Every structure is written in structure tokens, then in C-alpha cells.
C-alpha positions as a Markdown table, in Angstrom:
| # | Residue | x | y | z |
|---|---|---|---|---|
| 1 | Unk | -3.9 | 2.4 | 97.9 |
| 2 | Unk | -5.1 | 5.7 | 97.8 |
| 3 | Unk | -5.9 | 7.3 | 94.1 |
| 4 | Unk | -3.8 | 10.8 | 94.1 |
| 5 | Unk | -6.1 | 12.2 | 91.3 |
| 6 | Unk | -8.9 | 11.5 | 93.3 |
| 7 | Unk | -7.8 | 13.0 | 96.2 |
| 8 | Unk | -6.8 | 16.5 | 93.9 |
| 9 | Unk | -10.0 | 16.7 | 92.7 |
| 10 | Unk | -11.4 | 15.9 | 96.0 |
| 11 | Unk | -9.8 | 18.8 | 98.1 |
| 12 | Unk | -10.2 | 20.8 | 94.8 |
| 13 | Unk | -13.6 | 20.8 | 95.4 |
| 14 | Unk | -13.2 | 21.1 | 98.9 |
| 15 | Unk | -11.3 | 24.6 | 98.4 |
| 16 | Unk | -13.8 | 25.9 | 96.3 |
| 17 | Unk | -16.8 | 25.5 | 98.9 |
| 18 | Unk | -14.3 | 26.0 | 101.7 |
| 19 | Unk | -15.1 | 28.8 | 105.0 |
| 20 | Unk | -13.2 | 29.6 | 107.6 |
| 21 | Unk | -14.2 | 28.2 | 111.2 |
| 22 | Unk | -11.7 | 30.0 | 113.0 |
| 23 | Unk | -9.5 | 32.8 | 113.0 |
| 24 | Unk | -6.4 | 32.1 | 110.8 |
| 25 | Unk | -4.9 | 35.7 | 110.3 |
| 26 | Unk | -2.5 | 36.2 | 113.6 |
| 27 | Unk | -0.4 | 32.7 | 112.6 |
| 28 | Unk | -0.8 | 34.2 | 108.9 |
| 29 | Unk | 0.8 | 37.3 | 109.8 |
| 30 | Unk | 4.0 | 35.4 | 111.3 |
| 31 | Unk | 4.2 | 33.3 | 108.2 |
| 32 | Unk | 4.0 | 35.7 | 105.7 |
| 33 | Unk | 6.4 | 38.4 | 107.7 |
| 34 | Unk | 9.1 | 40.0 | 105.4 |
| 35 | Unk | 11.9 | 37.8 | 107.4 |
| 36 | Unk | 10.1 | 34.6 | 107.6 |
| 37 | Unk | 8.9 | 34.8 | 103.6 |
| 38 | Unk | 12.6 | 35.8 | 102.9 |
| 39 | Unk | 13.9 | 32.5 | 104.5 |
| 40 | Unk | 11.1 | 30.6 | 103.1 |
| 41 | Unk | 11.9 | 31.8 | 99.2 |
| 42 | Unk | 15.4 | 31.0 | 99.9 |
| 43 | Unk | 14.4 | 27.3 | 100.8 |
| 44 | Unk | 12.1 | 27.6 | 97.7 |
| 45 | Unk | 14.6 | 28.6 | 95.2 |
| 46 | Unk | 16.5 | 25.5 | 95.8 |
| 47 | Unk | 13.4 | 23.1 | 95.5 |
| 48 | Unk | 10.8 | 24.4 | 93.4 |
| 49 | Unk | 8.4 | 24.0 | 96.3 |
| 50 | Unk | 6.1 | 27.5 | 96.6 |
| 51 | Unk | 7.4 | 28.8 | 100.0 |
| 52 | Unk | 3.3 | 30.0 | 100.8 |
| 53 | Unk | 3.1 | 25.7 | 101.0 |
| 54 | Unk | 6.9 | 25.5 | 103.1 |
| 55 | Unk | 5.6 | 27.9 | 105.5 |
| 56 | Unk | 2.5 | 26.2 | 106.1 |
| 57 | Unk | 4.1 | 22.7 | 107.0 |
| 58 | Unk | 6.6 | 24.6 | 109.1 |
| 59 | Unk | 3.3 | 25.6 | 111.1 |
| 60 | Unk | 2.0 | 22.4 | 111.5 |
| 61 | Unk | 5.3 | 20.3 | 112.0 |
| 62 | Unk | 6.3 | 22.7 | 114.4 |
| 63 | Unk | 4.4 | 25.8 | 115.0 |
| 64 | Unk | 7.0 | 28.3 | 113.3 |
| 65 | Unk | 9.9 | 27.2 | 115.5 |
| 66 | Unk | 13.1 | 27.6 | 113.8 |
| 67 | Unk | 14.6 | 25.2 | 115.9 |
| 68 | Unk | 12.5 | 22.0 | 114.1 |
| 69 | Unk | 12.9 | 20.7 | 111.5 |
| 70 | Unk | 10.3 | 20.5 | 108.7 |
| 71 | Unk | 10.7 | 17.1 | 108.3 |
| 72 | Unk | 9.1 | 16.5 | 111.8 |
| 73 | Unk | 10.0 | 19.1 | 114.2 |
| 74 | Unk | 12.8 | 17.3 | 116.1 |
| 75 | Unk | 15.7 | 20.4 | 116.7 |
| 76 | Unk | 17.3 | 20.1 | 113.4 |
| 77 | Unk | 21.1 | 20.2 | 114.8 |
| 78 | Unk | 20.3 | 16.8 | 116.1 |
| 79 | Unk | 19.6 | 13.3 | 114.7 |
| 80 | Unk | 16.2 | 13.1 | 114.2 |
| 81 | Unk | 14.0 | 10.4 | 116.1 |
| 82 | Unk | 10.5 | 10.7 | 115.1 |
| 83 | Unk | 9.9 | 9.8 | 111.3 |
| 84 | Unk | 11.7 | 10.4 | 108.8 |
| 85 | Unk | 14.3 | 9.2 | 112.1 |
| 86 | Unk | 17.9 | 9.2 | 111.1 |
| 87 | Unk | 17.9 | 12.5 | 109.7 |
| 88 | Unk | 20.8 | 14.9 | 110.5 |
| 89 | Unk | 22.3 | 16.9 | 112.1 |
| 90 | Unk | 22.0 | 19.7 | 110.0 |
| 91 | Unk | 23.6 | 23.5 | 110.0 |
| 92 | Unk | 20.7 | 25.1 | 109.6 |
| 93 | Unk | 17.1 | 25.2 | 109.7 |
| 94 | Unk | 17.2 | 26.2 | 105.8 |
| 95 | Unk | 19.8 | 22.8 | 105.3 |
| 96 | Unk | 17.1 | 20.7 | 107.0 |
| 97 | Unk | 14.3 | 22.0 | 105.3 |
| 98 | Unk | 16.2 | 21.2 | 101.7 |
| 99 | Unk | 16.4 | 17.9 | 103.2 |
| 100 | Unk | 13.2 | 17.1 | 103.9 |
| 101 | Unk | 11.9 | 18.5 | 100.7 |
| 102 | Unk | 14.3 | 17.0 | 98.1 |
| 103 | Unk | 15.0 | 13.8 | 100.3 |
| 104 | Unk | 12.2 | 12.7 | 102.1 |
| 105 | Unk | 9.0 | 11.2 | 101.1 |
| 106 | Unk | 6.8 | 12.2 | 100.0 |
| 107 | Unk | 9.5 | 13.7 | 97.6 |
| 108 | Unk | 7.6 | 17.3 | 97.7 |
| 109 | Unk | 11.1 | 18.6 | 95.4 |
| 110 | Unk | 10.0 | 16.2 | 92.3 |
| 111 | Unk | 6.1 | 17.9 | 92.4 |
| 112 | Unk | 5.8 | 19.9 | 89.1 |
| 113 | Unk | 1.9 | 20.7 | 89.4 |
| 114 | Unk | 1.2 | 23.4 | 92.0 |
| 115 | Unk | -2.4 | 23.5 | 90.9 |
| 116 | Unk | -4.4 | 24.2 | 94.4 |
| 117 | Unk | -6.1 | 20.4 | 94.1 |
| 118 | Unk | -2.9 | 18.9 | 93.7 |
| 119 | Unk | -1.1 | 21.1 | 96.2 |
| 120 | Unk | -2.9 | 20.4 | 98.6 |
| 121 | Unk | -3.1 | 16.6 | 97.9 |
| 122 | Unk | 0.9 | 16.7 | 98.1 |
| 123 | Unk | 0.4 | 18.5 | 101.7 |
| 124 | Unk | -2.3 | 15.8 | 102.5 |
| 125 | Unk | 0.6 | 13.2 | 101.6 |
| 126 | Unk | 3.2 | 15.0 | 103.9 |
| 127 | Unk | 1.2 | 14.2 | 106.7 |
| 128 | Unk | 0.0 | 10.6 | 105.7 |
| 129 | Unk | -3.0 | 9.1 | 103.3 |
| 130 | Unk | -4.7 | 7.8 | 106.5 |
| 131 | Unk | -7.5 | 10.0 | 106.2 |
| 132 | Unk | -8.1 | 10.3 | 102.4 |
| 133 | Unk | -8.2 | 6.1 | 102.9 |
| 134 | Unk | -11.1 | 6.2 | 105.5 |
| 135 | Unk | -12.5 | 8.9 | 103.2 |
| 136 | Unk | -12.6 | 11.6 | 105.7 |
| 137 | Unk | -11.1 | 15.5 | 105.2 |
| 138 | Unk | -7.8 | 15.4 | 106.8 |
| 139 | Unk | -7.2 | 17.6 | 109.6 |
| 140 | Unk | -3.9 | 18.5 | 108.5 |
| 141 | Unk | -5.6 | 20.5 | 105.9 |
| 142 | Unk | -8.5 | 21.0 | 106.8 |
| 143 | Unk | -8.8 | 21.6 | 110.4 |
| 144 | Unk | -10.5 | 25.1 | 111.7 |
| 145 | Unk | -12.5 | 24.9 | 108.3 |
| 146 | Unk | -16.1 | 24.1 | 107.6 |
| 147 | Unk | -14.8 | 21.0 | 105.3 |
| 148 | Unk | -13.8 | 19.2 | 108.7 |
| 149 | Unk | -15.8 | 18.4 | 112.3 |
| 150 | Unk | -13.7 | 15.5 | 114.2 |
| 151 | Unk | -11.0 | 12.9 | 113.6 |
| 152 | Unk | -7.5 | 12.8 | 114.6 |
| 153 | Unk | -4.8 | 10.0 | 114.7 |
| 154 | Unk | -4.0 | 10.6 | 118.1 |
| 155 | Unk | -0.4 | 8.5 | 117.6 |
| 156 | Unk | 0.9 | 6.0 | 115.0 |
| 157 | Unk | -2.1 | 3.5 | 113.5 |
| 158 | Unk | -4.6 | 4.9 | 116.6 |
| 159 | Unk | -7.4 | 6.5 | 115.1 |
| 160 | Unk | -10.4 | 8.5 | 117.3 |
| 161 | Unk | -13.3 | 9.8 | 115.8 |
| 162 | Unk | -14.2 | 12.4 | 118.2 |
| 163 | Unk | -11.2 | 14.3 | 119.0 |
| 164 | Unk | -11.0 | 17.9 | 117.1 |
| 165 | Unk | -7.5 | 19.0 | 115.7 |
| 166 | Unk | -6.7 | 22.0 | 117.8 |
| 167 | Unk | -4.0 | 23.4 | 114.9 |
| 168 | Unk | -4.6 | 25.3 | 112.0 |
| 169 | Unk | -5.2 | 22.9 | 109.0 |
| 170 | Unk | -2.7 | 23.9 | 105.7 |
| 171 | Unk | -6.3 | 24.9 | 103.6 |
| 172 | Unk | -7.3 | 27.4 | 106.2 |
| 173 | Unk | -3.7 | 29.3 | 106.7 |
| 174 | Unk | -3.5 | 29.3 | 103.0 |
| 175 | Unk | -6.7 | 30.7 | 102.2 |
| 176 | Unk | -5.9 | 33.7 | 105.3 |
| 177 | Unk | -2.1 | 34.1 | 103.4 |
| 178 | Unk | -3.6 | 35.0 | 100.4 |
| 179 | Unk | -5.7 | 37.5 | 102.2 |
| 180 | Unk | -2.6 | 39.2 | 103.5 |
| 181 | Unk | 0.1 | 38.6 | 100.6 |
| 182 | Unk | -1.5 | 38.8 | 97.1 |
| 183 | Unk | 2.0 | 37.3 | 95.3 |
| 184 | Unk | 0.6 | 34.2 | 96.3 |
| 185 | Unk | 0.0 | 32.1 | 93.3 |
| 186 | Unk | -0.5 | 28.5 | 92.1 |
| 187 | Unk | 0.6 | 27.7 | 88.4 |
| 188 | Unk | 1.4 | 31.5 | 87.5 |
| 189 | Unk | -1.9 | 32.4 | 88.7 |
| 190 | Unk | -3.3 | 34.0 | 91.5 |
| 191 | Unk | -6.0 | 32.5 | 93.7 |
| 192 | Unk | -8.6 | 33.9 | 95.3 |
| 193 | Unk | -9.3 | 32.6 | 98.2 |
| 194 | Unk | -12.8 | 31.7 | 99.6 |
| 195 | Unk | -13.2 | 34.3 | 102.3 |
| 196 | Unk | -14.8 | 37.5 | 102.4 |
| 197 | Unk | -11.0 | 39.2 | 103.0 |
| 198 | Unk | -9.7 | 41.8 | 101.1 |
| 199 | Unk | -6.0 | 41.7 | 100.5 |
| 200 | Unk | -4.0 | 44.7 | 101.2 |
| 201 | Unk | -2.8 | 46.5 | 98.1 |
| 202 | Unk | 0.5 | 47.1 | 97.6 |
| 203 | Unk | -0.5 | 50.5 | 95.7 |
| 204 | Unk | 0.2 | 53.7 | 97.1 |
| 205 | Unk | -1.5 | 56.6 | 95.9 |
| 206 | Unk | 0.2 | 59.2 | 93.3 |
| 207 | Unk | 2.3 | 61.9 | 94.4 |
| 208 | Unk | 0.6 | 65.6 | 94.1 |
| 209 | Unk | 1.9 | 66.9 | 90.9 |
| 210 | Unk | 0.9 | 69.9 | 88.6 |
| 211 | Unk | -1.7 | 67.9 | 86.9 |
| 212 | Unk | -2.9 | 66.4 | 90.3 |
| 213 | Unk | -2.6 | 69.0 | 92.9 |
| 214 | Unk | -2.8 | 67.6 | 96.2 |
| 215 | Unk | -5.9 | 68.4 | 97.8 |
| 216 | Unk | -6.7 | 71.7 | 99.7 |
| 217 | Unk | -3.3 | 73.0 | 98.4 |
| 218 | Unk | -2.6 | 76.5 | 96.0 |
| 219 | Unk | -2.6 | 74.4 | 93.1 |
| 220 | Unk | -6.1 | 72.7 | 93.3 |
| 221 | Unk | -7.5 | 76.1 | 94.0 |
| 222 | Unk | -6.4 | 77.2 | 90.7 |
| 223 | Unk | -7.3 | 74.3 | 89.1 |
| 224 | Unk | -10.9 | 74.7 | 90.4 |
| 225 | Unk | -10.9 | 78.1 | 88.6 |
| 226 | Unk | -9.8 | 77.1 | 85.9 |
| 227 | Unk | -12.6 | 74.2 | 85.6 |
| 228 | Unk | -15.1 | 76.6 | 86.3 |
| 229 | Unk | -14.1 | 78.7 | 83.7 |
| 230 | Unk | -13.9 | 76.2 | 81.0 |
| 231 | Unk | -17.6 | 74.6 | 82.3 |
| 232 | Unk | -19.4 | 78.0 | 81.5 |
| 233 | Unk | -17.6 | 78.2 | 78.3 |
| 234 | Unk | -18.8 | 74.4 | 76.8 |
């Protein structure tokens, strides 16, 4: 059985020495656009799951399509048939995504420590403890970073060394979110994330005003004057 505190510490570590392998920031974009995030929080108001970690197992379970469910990605107004099978139908992609947060294992709902370690340990578990029992990085979160090379289960119990995950791992399109969306925090606090991008600020600059005259305009003119005249005076 594998030792969850192990495995936090273990991809703890992992996100600290983490680089990106690939380019994460066009999928990042679509998860952390106004409409998706808004559906996302909505989801995450009535779990206590972050919506930065719903939004990244939407990705991998089914690439952002709001027809799957996040259970799986089987079309959510259907009875599910890959596992968790049975699920459903549902009235909503929102409904289903409850679902499979609050009802499903591994129980993501009943997670009160969003520390990054643990988060993504709890990601690690969506998928499966496969990998963290061979004791390789799992591509599920680690895929497209420098923390993972090969190693897939290409279907149930079938594990192949040498195939490469082709999707974005949950590590890498966190660490590009961040980049983009700032708000992104774990435990009240926000994380910087291991790459070398700036986030956008949210700050605009201040409006021209007496007492910052907007450049080139009447105002600055006269405040140069009146610079100069108090410069030769001290």
C-alpha cells in the first residue's frame, strides 16, 4: 500500500526542482479563461476543492470538453461505462463534476490540506497509485516536465516502460496557471511557481491627476517649472 505522506513529500520535492519540458501556456489560457474559471469556482464552492486543481483533471480526463464528465470523460448525460461505471445521467457538466468530487474515490470533497505536496498527491490518487507503487513520477502529473521521461499504463494493469504521455501532466499546467492567474493559491498562500514566467498584473497604472500630470500634457509642463524653480532655490 502506498504511504500518502510519502508521496506529499515526494512530489513536494518534485515541485520545488520542477522545469517545464514543453509548452503549457495555450491549454493554460483555456483553463483559466473568465467563463471556464467561473464554472470551475461554481463547482468549487460546493466542494471545497480549489477550482485551479478541477480544471486541471477536467484536462486530463477529458481535454476541457464540457461534454465528459470529470469522473472519467464519458458524456455526462449518460450512464457512465468506464470507472467510476454506473454513474449518472447527470443535468449538467457542473452536477457531474459535484459527483465525482464529493462521491467518488478518491473522495477529493473530504481533502482539507491543499498544501502543493498534498495536492498534488490527491491528483496522483485521482488517477491511480500505480506509479507512486513502482516508484516512478506519474505521468498524470508529471508528464511534459523534467521530473518525468517514459512510463505509461497503456490500459487497465498493462504497464510499458517506454511509451511517453503525450498530455499535459496536472504539475506542469499548474505551474503555467499560476503564471497567467496570480489568485492561485494553496493554503491562503500564493505559490510561485518554478518557471521563469512572469504573471500578468492585474494593476493598471494611475489616472493623470493634478499631482500626476499625464505625461507631455499642460500640466507636467508646469510642474517642470515649478521643479526647476524650487531646485535652484534648495
Amino acid at each position: 500500500m502506498t504511504n500518502l505522506n510519502a508521496l506529499t513529500t515526494a512530489n513536494a520535492q518534485r515541485w520545488a526542482g520542477a522545469k517545464l519540458a514543453r509548452n503549457f501556456t495555450s491549454v493554460a489560457r483555456h483553463l483559466t479563461a473568465p467563463n471556464a474559471k467561473a464554472r470551475y469556482q461554481a463547482v468549487s464552492a460546493k466542494t471545497g476543492v480549489p477550482w485551479a486543481v478541477i480544471a486541471v483533471i477536467h484536462e486530463r480526463e477529458c481535454s476541457q470538453d464540457w461534454t465528459g464528465s470529470l469522473a472519467q470523460g464519458d458524456p455526462w448525460n449518460r450512464v457512465s461505462v468506464h470507472v467510476p461505471a454506473g454513474r449518472g445521467p447527470f443535468r449538467s457538466w457542473e452536477e457531474a463534476a459535484i459527483d465525482a468530487l464529493v462521491n467518488c474515490a478518491p473522495y477529493a470533497a473530504r481533502n482539507k490540506d491543499w498544501s502543493i505536496g498534498r495536492t498534488l498527491a490527491g491528483l496522483e490518487q485521482y488517477n491511480g497509485l500505480g506509479y507512486a507503487a513502482r516508484g516512478r513520477p506519474s505521468p498524470y502529473i508529471w508528464s511534459g516536465t523534467d521530473q518525468y521521461r517514459s512510463g505509461k499504463y497503456v490500459r487497465d494493469g498493462v504497464y510499458d516502460p517506454n511509451v511517453v504521455d503525450g498530455q499535459p501532466g496536472c504539475a506542469g499546467l499548474l505551474m503555467a496557471m499560476m503564471a497567467l492567474d496570480p489568485t492561485i493559491t494553496f493554503t491562503g498562500t500564493t505559490i510561485t511557481p518554478p518557471i521563469s514566467v512572469k504573471p500578468i498584473s492585474a494593476e493598471r497604472p494611475a489616472a493623470p491627476s493634478i499631482v500626476n500630470p499625464a505625461m507631455g500634457s499642460i500640466g507636467a509642463f508646469i510642474a517642470n517649472i515649478f521643479n526647476a524653480i524650487f531646485r535652484k532655490k534648495s
